[in-house]
Short mmCIF file of C-alpha atoms in Angstrom, two decimals:
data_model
loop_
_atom_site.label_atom_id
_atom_site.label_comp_id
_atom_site.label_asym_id
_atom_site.label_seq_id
_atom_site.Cartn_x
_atom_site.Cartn_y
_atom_site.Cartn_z
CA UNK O 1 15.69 -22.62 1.21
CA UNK O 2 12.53 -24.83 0.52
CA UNK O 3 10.69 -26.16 3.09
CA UNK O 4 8.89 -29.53 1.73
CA UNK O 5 6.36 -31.30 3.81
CA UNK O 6 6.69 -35.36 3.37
CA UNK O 7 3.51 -37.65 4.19
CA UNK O 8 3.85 -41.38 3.57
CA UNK O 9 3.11 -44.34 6.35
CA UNK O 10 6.25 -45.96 4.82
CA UNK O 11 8.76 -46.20 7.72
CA UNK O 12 11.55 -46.36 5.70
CA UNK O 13 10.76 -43.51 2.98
CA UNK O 14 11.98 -40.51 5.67
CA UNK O 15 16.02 -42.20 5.93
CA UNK O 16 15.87 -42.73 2.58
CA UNK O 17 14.87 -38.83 1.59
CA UNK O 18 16.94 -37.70 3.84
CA UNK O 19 20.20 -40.07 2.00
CA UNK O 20 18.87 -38.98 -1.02
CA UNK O 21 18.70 -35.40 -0.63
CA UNK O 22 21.42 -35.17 2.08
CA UNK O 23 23.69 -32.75 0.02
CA UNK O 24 21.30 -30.15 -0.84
CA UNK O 25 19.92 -30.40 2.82
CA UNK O 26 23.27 -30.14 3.87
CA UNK O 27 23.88 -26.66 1.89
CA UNK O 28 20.18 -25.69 3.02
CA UNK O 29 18.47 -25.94 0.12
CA UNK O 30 15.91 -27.71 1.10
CA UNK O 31 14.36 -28.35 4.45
CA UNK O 32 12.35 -31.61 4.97
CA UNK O 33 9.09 -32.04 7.10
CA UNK O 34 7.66 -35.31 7.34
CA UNK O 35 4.02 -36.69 8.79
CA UNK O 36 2.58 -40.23 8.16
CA UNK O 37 -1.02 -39.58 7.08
CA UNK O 38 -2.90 -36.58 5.96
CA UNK O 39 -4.63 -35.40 9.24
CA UNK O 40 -0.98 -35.34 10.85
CA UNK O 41 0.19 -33.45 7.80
CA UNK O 42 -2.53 -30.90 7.97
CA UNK O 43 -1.40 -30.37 11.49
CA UNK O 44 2.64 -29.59 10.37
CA UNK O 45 0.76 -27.17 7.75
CA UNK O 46 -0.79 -25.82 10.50
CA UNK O 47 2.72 -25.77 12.33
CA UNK O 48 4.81 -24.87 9.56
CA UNK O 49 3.32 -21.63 7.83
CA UNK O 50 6.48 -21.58 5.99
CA UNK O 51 6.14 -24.89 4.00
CA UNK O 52 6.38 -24.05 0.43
CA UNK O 53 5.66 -27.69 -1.07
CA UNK O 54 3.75 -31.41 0.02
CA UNK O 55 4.84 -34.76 -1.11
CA UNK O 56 2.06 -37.21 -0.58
CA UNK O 57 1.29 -40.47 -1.16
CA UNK O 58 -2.12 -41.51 -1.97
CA UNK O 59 -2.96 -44.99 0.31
CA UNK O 60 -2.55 -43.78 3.96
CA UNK O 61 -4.31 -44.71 6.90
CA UNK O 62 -6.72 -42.32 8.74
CA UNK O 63 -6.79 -40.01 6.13
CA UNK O 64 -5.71 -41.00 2.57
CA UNK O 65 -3.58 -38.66 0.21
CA UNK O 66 -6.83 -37.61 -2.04
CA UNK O 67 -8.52 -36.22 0.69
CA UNK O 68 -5.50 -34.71 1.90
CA UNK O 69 -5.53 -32.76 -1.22
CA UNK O 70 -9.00 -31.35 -0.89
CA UNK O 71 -8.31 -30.55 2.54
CA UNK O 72 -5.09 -28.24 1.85
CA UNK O 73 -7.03 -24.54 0.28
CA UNK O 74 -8.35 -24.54 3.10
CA UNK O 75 -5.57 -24.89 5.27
CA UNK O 76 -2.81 -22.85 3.27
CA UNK O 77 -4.16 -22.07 -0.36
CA UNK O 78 -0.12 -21.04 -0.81
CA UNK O 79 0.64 -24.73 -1.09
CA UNK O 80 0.95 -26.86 -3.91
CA UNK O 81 1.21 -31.05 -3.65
CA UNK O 82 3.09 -33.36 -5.54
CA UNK O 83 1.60 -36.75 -5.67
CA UNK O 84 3.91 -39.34 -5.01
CA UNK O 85 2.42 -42.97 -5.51
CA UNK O 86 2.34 -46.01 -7.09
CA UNK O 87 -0.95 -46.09 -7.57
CA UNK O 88 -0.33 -44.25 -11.29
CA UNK O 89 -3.31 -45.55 -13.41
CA UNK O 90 -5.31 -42.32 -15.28
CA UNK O 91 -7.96 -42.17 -12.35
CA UNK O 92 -5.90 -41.31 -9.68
CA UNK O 93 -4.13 -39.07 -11.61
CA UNK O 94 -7.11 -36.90 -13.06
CA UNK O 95 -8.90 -37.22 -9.60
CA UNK O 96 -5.21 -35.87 -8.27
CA UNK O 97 -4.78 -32.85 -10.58
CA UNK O 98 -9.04 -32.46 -10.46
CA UNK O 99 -8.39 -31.92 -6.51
CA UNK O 100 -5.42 -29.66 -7.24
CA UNK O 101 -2.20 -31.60 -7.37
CA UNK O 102 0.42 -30.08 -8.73
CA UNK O 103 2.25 -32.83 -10.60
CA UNK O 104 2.08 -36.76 -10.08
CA UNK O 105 4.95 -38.76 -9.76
CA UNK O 106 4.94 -42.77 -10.07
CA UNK O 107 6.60 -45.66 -7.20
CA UNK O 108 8.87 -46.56 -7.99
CA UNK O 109 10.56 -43.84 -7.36
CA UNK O 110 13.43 -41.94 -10.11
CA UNK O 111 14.72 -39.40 -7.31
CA UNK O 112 16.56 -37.41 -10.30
CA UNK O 113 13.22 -37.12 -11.84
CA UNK O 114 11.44 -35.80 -7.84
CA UNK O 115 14.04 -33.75 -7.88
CA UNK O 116 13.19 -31.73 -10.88
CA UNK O 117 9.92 -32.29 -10.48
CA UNK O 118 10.36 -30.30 -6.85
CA UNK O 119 12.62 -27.89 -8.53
CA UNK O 120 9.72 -26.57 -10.98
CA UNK O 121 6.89 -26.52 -8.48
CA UNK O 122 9.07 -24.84 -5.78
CA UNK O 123 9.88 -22.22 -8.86
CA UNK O 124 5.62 -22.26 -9.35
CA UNK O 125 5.34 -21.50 -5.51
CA UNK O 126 7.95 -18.57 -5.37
CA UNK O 127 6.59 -16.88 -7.91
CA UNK O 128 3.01 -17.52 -6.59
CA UNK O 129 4.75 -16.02 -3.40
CA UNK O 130 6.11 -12.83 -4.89
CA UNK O 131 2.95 -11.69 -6.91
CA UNK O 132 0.85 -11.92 -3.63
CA UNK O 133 4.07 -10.05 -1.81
CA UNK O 134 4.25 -7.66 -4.96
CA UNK O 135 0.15 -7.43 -4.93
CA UNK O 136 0.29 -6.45 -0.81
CA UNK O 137 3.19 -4.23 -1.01
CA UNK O 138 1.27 -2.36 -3.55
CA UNK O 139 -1.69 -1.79 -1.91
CA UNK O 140 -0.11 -0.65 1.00
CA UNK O 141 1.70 1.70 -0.85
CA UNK O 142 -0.98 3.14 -2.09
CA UNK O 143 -1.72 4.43 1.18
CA UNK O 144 1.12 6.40 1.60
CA UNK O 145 1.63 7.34 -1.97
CA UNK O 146 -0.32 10.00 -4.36
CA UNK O 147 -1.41 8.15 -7.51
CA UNK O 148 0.85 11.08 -9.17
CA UNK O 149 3.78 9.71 -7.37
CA UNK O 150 3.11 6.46 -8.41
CA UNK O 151 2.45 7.05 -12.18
CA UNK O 152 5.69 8.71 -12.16
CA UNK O 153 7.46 5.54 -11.06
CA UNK O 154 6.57 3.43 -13.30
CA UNK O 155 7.78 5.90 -16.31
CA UNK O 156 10.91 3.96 -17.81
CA UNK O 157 13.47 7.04 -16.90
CA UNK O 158 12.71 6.78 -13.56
CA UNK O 159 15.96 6.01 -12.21
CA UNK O 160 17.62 8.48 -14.39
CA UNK O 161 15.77 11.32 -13.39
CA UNK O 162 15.28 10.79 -9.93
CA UNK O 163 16.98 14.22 -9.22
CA UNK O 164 15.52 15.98 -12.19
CA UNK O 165 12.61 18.57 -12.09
CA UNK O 166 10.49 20.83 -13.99
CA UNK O 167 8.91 24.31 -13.14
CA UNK O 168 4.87 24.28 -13.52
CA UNK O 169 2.08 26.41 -13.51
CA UNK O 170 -0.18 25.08 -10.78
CA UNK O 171 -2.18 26.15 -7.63
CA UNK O 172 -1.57 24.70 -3.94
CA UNK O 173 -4.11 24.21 -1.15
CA UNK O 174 -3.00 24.01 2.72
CA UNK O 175 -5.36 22.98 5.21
CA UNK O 176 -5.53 23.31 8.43
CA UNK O 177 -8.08 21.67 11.02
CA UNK O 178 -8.71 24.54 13.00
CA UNK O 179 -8.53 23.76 16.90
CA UNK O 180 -7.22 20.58 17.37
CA UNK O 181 -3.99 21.06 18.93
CA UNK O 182 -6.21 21.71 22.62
CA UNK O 183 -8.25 18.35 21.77
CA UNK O 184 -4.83 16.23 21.63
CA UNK O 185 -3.80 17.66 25.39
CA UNK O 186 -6.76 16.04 26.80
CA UNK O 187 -7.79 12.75 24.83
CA UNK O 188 -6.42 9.30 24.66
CA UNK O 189 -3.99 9.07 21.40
CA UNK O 190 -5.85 6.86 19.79
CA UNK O 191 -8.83 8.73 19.58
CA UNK O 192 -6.85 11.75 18.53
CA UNK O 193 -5.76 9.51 15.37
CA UNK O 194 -9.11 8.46 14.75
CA UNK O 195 -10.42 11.76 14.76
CA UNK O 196 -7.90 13.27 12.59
CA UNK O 197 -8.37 10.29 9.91
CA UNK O 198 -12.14 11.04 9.96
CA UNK O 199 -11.69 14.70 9.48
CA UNK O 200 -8.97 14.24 6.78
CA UNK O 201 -11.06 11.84 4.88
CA UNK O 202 -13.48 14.33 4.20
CA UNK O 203 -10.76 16.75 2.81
CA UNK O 204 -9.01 14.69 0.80
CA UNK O 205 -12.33 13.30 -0.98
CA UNK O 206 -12.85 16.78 -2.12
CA UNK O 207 -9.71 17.49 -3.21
CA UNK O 208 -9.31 13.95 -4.99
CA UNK O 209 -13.26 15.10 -6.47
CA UNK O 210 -11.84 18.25 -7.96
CA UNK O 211 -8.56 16.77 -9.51
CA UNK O 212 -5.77 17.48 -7.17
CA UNK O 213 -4.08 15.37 -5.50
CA UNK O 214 -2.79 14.90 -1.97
CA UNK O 215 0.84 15.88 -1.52
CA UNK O 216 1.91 15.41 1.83
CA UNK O 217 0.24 15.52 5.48
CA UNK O 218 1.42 17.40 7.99
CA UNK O 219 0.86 17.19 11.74
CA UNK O 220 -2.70 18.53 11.42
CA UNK O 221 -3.01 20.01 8.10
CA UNK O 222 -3.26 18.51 3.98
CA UNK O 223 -0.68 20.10 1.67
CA UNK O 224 -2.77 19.75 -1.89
CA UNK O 225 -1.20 20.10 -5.45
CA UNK O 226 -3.73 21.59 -8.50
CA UNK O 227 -2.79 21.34 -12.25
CA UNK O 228 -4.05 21.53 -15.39
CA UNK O 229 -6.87 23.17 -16.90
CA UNK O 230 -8.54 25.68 -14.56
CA UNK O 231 -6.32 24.65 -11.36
CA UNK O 232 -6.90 27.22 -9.57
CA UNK O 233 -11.09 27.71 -9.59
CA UNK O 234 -10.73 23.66 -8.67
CA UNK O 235 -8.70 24.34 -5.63
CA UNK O 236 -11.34 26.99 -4.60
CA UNK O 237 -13.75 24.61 -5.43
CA UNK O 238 -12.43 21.89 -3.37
CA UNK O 239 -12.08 24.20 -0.38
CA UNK O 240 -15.29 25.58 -0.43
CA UNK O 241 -17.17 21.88 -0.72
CA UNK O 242 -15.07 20.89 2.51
CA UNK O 243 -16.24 24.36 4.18
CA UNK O 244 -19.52 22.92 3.13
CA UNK O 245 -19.22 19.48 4.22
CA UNK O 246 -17.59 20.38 7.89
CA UNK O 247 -20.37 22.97 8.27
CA UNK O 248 -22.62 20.01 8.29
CA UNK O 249 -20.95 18.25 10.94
CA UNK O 250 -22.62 18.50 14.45
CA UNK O 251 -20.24 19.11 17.35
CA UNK O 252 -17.84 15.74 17.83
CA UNK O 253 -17.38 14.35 21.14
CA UNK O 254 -13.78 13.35 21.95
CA UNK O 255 -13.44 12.17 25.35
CA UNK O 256 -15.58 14.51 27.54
CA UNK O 257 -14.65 17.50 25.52
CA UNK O 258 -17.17 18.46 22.35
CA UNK O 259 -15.09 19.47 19.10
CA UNK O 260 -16.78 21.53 15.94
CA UNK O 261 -14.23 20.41 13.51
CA UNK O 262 -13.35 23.57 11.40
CA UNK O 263 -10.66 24.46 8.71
CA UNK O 264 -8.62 27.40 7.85
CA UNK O 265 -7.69 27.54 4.14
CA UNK O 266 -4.43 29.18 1.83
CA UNK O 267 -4.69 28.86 -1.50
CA UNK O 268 -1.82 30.53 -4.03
CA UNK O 269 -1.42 29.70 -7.61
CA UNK O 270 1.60 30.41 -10.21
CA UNK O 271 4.80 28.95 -10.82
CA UNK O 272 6.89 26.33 -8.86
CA UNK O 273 9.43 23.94 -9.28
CA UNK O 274 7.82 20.57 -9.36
CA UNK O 275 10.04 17.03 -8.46
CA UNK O 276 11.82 14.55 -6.49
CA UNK O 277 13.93 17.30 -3.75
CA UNK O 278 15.60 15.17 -0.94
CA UNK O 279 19.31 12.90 -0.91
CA UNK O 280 19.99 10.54 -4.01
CA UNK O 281 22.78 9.05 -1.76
CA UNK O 282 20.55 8.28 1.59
CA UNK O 283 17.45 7.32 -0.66
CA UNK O 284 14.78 9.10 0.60
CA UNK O 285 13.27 11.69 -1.78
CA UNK O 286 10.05 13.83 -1.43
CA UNK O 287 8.24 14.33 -4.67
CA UNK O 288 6.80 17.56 -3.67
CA UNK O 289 6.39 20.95 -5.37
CA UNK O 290 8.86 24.33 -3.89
CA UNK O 291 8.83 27.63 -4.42
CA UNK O 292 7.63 31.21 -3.51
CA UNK O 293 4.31 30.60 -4.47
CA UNK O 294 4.37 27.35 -2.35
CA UNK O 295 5.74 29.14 0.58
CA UNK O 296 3.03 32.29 0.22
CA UNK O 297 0.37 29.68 -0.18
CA UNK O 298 1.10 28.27 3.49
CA UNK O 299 1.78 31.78 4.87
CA UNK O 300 -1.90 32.88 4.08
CA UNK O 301 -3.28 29.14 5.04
CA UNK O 302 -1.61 30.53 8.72
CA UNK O 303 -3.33 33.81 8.39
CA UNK O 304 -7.08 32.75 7.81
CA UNK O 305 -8.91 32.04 10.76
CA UNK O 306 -11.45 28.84 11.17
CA UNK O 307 -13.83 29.19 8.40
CA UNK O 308 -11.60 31.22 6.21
CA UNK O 309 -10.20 30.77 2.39
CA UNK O 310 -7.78 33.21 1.97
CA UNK O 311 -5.88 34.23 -0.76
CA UNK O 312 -3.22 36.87 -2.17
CA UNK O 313 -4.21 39.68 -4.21
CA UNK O 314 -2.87 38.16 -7.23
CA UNK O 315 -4.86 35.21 -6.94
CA UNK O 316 -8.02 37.31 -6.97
CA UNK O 317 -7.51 38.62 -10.17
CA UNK O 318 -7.67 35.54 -11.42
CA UNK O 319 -10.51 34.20 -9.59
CA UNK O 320 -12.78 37.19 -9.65
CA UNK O 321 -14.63 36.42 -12.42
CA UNK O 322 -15.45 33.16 -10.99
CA UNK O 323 -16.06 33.19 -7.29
CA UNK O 324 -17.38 36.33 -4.72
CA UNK O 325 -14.53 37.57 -2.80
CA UNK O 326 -14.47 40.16 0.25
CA UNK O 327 -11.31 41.88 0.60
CA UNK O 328 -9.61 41.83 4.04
CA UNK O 329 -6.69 44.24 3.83
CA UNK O 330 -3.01 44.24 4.67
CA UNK O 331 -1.35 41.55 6.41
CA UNK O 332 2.46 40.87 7.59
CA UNK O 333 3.30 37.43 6.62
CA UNK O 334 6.58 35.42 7.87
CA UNK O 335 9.59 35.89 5.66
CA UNK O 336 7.67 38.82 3.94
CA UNK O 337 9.09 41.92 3.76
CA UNK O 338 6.12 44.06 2.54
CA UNK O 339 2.55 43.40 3.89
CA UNK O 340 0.46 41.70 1.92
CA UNK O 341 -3.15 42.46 0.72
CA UNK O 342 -5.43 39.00 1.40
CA UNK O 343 -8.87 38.23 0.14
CA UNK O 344 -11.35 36.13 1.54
CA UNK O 345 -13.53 33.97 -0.88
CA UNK O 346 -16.60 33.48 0.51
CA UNK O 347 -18.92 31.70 -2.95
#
């Protein structure tokens, strides 16, 4: 349904609309506000959020239909006017559409012609409507979203391989903000949230600096996804800058409790299956990466204490050449059945 603002000091005009129009207001297609000058009209814009178009008449008392028009980007820059007066020579009109009318119909009035006239800047106004809706929902998407994710929506299969996957050769990060479980227990939830958004900021812009991107949150840890050329030295890389960049932190206060925000780091590369896992039928789909190498990654992110990058013993050979490493020795890991030799990279 439209919702179409009237102003005109004719006392007649709003009976004969409403004859007019009565079938299509009947089967709520449109909806008809009315006001008698412009500075009552700019208060049922104020009133009516949810008007879509104006039909004004130019010579009004108190505040004429021209000024009107001026007046109305400021008061909803959503709305568009028709002018509706008899006063049709070219200077009204151009001083109309200069001050942003829409379209300019001449008294007497051909309600056939208002009608399509309304139709085709109601159709202007909707679509105005849905790019600004599209333009919002996007943005705010974006902050729940990977760019990754994203990208792979808009390829044209998208619907047709919503349940399809691929295996990849990539590296995966966990992080884990070392501590913070004992600051929740004492400070206000809202500072908590603050806190953690501060903290993960700071992760996240050195993972994004290094090429990876964010795949999921979790409680208080950053699940991070590496491919491409040299994955795996730009995972370390990432970890070590936010060693780096915490280390430079002084002590936080949160509530009357001081915090040194730390991080304990897994980092595995090699093969895992990479796509959409979660129920076509319910909708909701993770588009994620699984596998062993996923699962060992978290494993050592649990065994490295605040400071600490650890990874498995494969993983150093790889990264040897690159980066100093100190090894650590045999740990048991959850669902492992052998213990397994960890390295700590420390440059």
């Amino acid at each position: 349904m439209a919702k179409i603002l009237v102003v005109d000091d004719e006392a007649d005009l709003e009976l004969l609309i409403k004859q007019k129009f009565r079938r299509k207001i009947r089967e709520n297609v449109y909806e008809f506000v009315f006001a008698q000058n412009g500075e009552e009209a700019l208060l049922k814009v104020k009133e009516h959020p949810d008007l879509d178009i104006i039909l004004s008449d130019i010579n009004m008392p108190v505040m004429d239909g021209l000024t009107l028009l001026s007046r109305l980007p400021e008061a909803n820059p959503m709305l568009k006017a028709v002018v509706v007066s008899a006063y049709g020579d070219m200077q009204n009109i151009r001083t109309a559409m200069n001050r942003g009318a829409f379209d300019f119909v001449v008294k007497p009035v051909d309600f056939d012609d208002l009608d399509l006239t309304m139709e085709k800047t109601i159709l202007y106004v909707k679509q105005l409507q849905d790019t600004i809706k599209a333009i919002k929902e996007n943005n705010i998407l974006k902050m729940y979203v990977d760019e990754n994710v994203l990208n792979f929506m808009t390829h044209k299969e998208f619907e047709n391989s919503l349940l399809k996957n691929e295996v990849v050769d990539a590296t995966v990060l966990f992080v884990d903000v070392c501590g913070f479980t004992s600051i929740t227990e004492n400070v206000p939830a809202n500072t908590v949230v603050n806190l953690i958004n501060r903290l993960f900021d700071k992760i996240v812009t050195e993972i994004v600096a290094q090429g990876g991107h964010v795949d999921k949150f979790m409680g208080d840890a950053v699940m991070a996804v590496f491919r491409g050329d040299f994955h795996l030295d730009r995972a370390i890389d990432a970890a070590l800058a936010t060693n780096a960049q915490l280390n430079n932190i002084e002590e936080i206060t949160a509530g009357d409790q001081s915090y040194k925000p730390q991080i304990a780091v897994g980092i595995n590369s090699g093969e895992m299956v990479s796509g959409n896992i979660g129920s076509e039928s319910l909708r909701r789909l993770d588009y994620t990466v699984i596998g062993d190498a996923v699962n060992l990654a978290q494993r050592l992110q649990s065994a490295a204490k605040a400071g600490q990058i650890i990874i498995s013993e494969e993983t150093y050979h790889k990264a040897k050449e690159s980066f100093r490493c100190e090894r650590i020795g045999e740990v048991t890991l959850k669902n492992k059945a052998k213990p397994v030799t960890i390295y700590q990279v420390l440059e």
